[in-house]
Short mmCIF file of C-alpha atoms in Angstrom, two decimals:
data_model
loop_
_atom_site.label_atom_id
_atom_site.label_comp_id
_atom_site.label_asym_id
_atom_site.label_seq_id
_atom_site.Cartn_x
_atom_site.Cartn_y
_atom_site.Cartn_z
CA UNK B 1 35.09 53.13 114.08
CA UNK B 2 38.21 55.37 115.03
CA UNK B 3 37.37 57.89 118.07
CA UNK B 4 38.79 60.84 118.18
CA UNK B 5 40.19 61.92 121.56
CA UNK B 6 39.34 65.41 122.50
CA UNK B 7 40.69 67.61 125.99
CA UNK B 8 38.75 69.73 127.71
CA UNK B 9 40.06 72.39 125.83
CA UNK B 10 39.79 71.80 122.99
CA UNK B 11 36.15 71.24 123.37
CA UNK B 12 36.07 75.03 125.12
CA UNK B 13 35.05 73.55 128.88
CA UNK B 14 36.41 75.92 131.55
CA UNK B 15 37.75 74.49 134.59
CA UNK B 16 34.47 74.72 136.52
CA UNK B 17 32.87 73.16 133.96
CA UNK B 18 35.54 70.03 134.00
CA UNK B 19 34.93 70.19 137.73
CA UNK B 20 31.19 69.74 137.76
CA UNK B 21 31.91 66.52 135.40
CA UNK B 22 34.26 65.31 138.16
CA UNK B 23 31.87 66.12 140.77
CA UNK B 24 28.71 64.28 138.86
CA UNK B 25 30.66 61.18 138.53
CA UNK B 26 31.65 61.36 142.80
CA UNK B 27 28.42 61.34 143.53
CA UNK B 28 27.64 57.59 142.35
CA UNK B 29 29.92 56.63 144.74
CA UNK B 30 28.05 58.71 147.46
CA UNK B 31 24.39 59.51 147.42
CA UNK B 32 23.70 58.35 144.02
CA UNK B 33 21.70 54.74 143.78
CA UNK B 34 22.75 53.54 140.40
CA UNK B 35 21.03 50.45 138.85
CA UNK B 36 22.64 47.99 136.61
CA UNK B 37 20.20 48.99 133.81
CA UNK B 38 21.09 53.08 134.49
CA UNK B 39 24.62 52.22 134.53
CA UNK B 40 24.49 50.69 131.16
CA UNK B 41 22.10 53.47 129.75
CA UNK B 42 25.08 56.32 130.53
CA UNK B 43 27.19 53.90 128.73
CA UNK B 44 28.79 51.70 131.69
CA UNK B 45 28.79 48.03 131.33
CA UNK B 46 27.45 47.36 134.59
CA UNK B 47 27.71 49.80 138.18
CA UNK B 48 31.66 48.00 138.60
CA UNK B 49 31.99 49.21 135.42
CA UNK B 50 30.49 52.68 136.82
CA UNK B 51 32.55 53.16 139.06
CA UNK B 52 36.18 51.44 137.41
CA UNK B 53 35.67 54.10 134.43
CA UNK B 54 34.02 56.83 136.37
CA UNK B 55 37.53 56.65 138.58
CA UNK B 56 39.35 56.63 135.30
CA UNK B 57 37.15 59.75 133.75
CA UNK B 58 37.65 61.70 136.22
CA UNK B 59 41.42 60.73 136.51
CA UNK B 60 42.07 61.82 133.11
CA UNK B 61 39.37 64.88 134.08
CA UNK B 62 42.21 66.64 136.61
CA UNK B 63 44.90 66.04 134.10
CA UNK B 64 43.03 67.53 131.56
CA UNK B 65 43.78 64.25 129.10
CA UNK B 66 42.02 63.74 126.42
CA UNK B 67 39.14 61.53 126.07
CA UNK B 68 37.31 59.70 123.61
CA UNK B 69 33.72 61.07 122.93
CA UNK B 70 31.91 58.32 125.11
CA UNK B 71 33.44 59.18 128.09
CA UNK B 72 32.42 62.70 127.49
CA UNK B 73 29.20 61.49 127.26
CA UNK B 74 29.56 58.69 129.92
CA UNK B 75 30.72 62.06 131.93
CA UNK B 76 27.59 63.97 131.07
CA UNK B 77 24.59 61.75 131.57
CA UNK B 78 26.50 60.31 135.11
CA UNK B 79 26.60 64.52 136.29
CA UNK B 80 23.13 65.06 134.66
CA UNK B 81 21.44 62.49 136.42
CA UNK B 82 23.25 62.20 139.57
CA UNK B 83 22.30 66.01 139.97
CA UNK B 84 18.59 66.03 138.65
CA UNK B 85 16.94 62.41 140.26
CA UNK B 86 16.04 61.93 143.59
CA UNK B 87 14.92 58.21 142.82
CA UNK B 88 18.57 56.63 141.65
CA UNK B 89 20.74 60.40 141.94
CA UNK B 90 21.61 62.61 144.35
CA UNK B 91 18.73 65.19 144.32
CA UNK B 92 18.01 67.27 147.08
CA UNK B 93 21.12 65.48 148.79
CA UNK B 94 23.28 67.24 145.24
CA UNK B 95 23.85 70.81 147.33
CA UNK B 96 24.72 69.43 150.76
CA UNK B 97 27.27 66.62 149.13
CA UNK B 98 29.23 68.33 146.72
CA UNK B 99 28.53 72.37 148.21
CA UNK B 100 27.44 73.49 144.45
CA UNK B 101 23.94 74.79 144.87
CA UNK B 102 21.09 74.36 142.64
CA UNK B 103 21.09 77.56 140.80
CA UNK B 104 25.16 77.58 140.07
CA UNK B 105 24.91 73.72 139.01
CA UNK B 106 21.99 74.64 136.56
CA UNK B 107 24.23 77.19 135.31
CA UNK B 108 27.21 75.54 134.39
CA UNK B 109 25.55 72.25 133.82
CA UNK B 110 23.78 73.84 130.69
CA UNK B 111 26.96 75.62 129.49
CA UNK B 112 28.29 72.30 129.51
CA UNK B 113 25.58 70.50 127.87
CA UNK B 114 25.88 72.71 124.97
CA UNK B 115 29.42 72.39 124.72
CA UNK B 116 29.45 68.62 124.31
CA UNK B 117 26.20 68.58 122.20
CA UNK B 118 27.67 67.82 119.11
CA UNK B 119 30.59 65.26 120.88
CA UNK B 120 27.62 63.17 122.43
CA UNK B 121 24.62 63.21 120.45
CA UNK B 122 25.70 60.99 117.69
CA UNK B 123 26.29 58.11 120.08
CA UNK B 124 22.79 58.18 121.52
CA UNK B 125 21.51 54.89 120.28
CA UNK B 126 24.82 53.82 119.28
CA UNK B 127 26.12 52.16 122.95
CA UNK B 128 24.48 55.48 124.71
CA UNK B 129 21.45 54.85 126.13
CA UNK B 130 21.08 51.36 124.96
CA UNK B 131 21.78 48.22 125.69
CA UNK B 132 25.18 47.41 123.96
CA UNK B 133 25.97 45.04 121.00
CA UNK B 134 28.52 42.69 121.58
CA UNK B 135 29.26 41.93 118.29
CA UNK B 136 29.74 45.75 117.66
CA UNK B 137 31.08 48.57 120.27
CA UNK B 138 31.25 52.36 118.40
CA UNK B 139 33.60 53.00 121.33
CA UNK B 140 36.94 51.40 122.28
CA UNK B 141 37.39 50.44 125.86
#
């Protein structure tokens, strides 16, 4: 399956929006408590894998490269959960470690959300949010 790569702009995400991806993906090497089995469900191999791409992601993030639709989604589900669960994310800890409070992350998170809606959704079950195939990867590495 060919991927096609995709900048920030060209998906309409203003820079705040790029920023909170950046952030989400920080926190998991902070506060954030990944597990092997969340890391593969946002589309990591494994939590090395978790943090290798994350670096990567948000690398290419601040460049404003593109990226192929799995690492906007790898992006996504690493922000939304770091920011939303107190059992394996940041939680409460979100405001105090990355300064965004609650009720501007909500706000820009869901802008966000809707803007990569239609980039993410078709992996879901397809290497998001499952446990991969070797024999068959919808993604390139």
């Amino acid at each position: 399956m060919r991927t096609r790569l995709q900048t920030a702009e060209q998906l309409t995400l203003t820079d705040e929006e790029t920023r909170l991806l950046q952030q989400g993906l920080v926190e998991w090497s902070g506060p954030a408590r990944c597990t092997e089995e969340f890391a593969v469900a946002m589309g990591f191999d494994d939590t090395e894998d978790l943090n290798r791409r994350g670096d990567r992601i948000r690398t290419a993030l601040a460049a404003k490269e593109p990226l192929e639709p799995m690492d906007w989604a790898r992006a996504l589900l690493a922000t939304e959960l770091a920011f939303a669960s107190e059992v394996v994310g940041s939680g409460y800890e979100w405001s105090t470690t990355t300064g965004w409070s609650d009720d501007v992350t909500v706000k820009i998170l869901r802008s966000t959300q809707l803007k990569l809606i239609r980039t993410v959704s078709p992996l879901v079950g397809r290497g998001l949010g499952t446990r991969p195939d070797p024999k068959e990867r919808p993604w390139t590495s």
